[in-house]
Amino acid sequence: MSSTRRAASTPTVTIPFPKGPRYGPATERAVLALLRSGRLSDTGRGAAIGELEDAFAKFTRTTHVLSFGSGTGSLMAALHGVRVTPDTGVLMSPMNWISAILAAFHAGSYPIFGDIESTSPNLDPAAVTTATNYSAVLVTHAFGIPARMDALGAATTRPIVEDASHAHGARYAGRPVGSWSAAGCFSLQGDKDVSGGEGGILTTNDRAVYERALTLGHHPHRLDAELTLPELLPLAATGAAYKLRMPALSAVIAHEQLSTLPARTAAAETNLAVLRQVLARLGAPVAVSGLGSGSTRGWYRVPLTVAHPVADPAALFAACRTERIPVRPHYPDWLRSPLLHDRALLLDFWPHLRHSPYNPPDPDAFPNYHLARRQTLLIKVPTVSAPEYMEQVGNGLARVTTSH
Ligand SMILES: *Cc1c(COP(=O)(O)O)cnc(C)c1O
């Protein structure tokens, strides 16, 4: 590229992405205090784990919370908790991180797919109404947009599990995500809005779901102390299957992160309001989706919808990058993954599929999902005050969407 060419492509966004320290002084103090206590592993519900679980219970307004070493582990335990089976699938949208899809296999079942809504990145209640042969529904609040939990609940008699890994702190119709269904799952992986470095949280108001989830990967000391259901008591001395516990170190980090989430959320709300104003003032053909009354979003990503048909999504994405707009790529199209289509590969990892009616998805059967992948830009909104930066992002978005 010549130097004249480079000068001509000076990006619209010149301010670096505004951010504070990922983990602040309070987290450093909490980690140091834990190290000095010498207790990095508790086989029971130790202090660090107990405090995090209690904080999440308060935060999501649920009665039972269980920590895991990953969001994937919490999804697997939640699906086991609601008794998914090898004979029927777990219904979900393909607009998802791959871990949520594979969790259906881990839990001894398999995924079946329904399309998203034309107006949101979330599973369409109409797709739930028409689905057959599923034992549970996995609803992901994709890109922080809370799914329509009332309509989804009305569309099925089967248990719903929420994947709230993009939506920490979001509410639907006034009620926290993770509290609407049989169980909520939150990844605390390092990129998520509440991070323990790694980690996962399961929330539920159902004692039976909690105790079944407990048997999957928690220590016998904790099982012995907490199990009450007669059918689970034989597991008190052994548990079953895996080791999925959260390290105490992750728990103290995540606890600090949870306590600072409201301030970060408030800053992001203000930043998004600035972006909306700039886009409206410039008449840019790109919309920030509104949420219904009482609903608030999570901030893992913010989806923006381009108003006119995008001819070349890859070119639009590249143009955003050139302007230094903080876009993030879409997930790969999992519906075309070899793993979901190759029976030998599947059986190598999940032998229960030998006797299950799993069918690979038809990759072309989900028009709203494919359209949304073309028309949606995913951006990262700063979680510290950044009005001038958002002004520049709005200008950049107006520029690229008008010419693509
Ligand atoms: C990150 C994520 C997961 C997996 O969480 P891990 O903690 O990485 O295991 C699951 N679902 C969604 C939607 C995610 O974003």
Short mmCIF file of C-alpha atoms in Angstrom, two decimals, residues 115-126 146-148 151 368-369 372:
data_model
loop_
_atom_site.label_atom_id
_atom_site.label_comp_id
_atom_site.label_asym_id
_atom_site.label_seq_id
_atom_site.Cartn_x
_atom_site.Cartn_y
_atom_site.Cartn_z
CA ASP A 115 -34.96 -20.15 14.02
CA ILE A 116 -34.58 -16.77 15.72
CA GLU A 117 -37.15 -13.97 15.61
CA SER A 118 -37.07 -11.52 12.71
CA THR A 119 -36.80 -8.71 15.28
CA SER A 120 -34.23 -10.10 17.75
CA PRO A 121 -31.24 -12.46 17.85
CA ASN A 122 -33.19 -14.83 20.12
CA LEU A 123 -35.13 -18.07 19.68
CA ASP A 124 -38.56 -17.45 18.16
CA PRO A 125 -41.47 -18.58 20.38
CA ALA A 126 -43.21 -19.66 17.15
CA PRO A 146 -33.08 -10.42 26.78
CA ALA A 147 -35.21 -13.10 25.15
CA ARG A 148 -39.01 -12.84 25.39
CA ALA A 151 -43.80 -15.78 25.26
CA ASN A 368 -34.01 -15.24 10.05
CA TYR A 369 -30.71 -16.49 11.47
CA ALA A 372 -29.45 -11.47 10.90
#
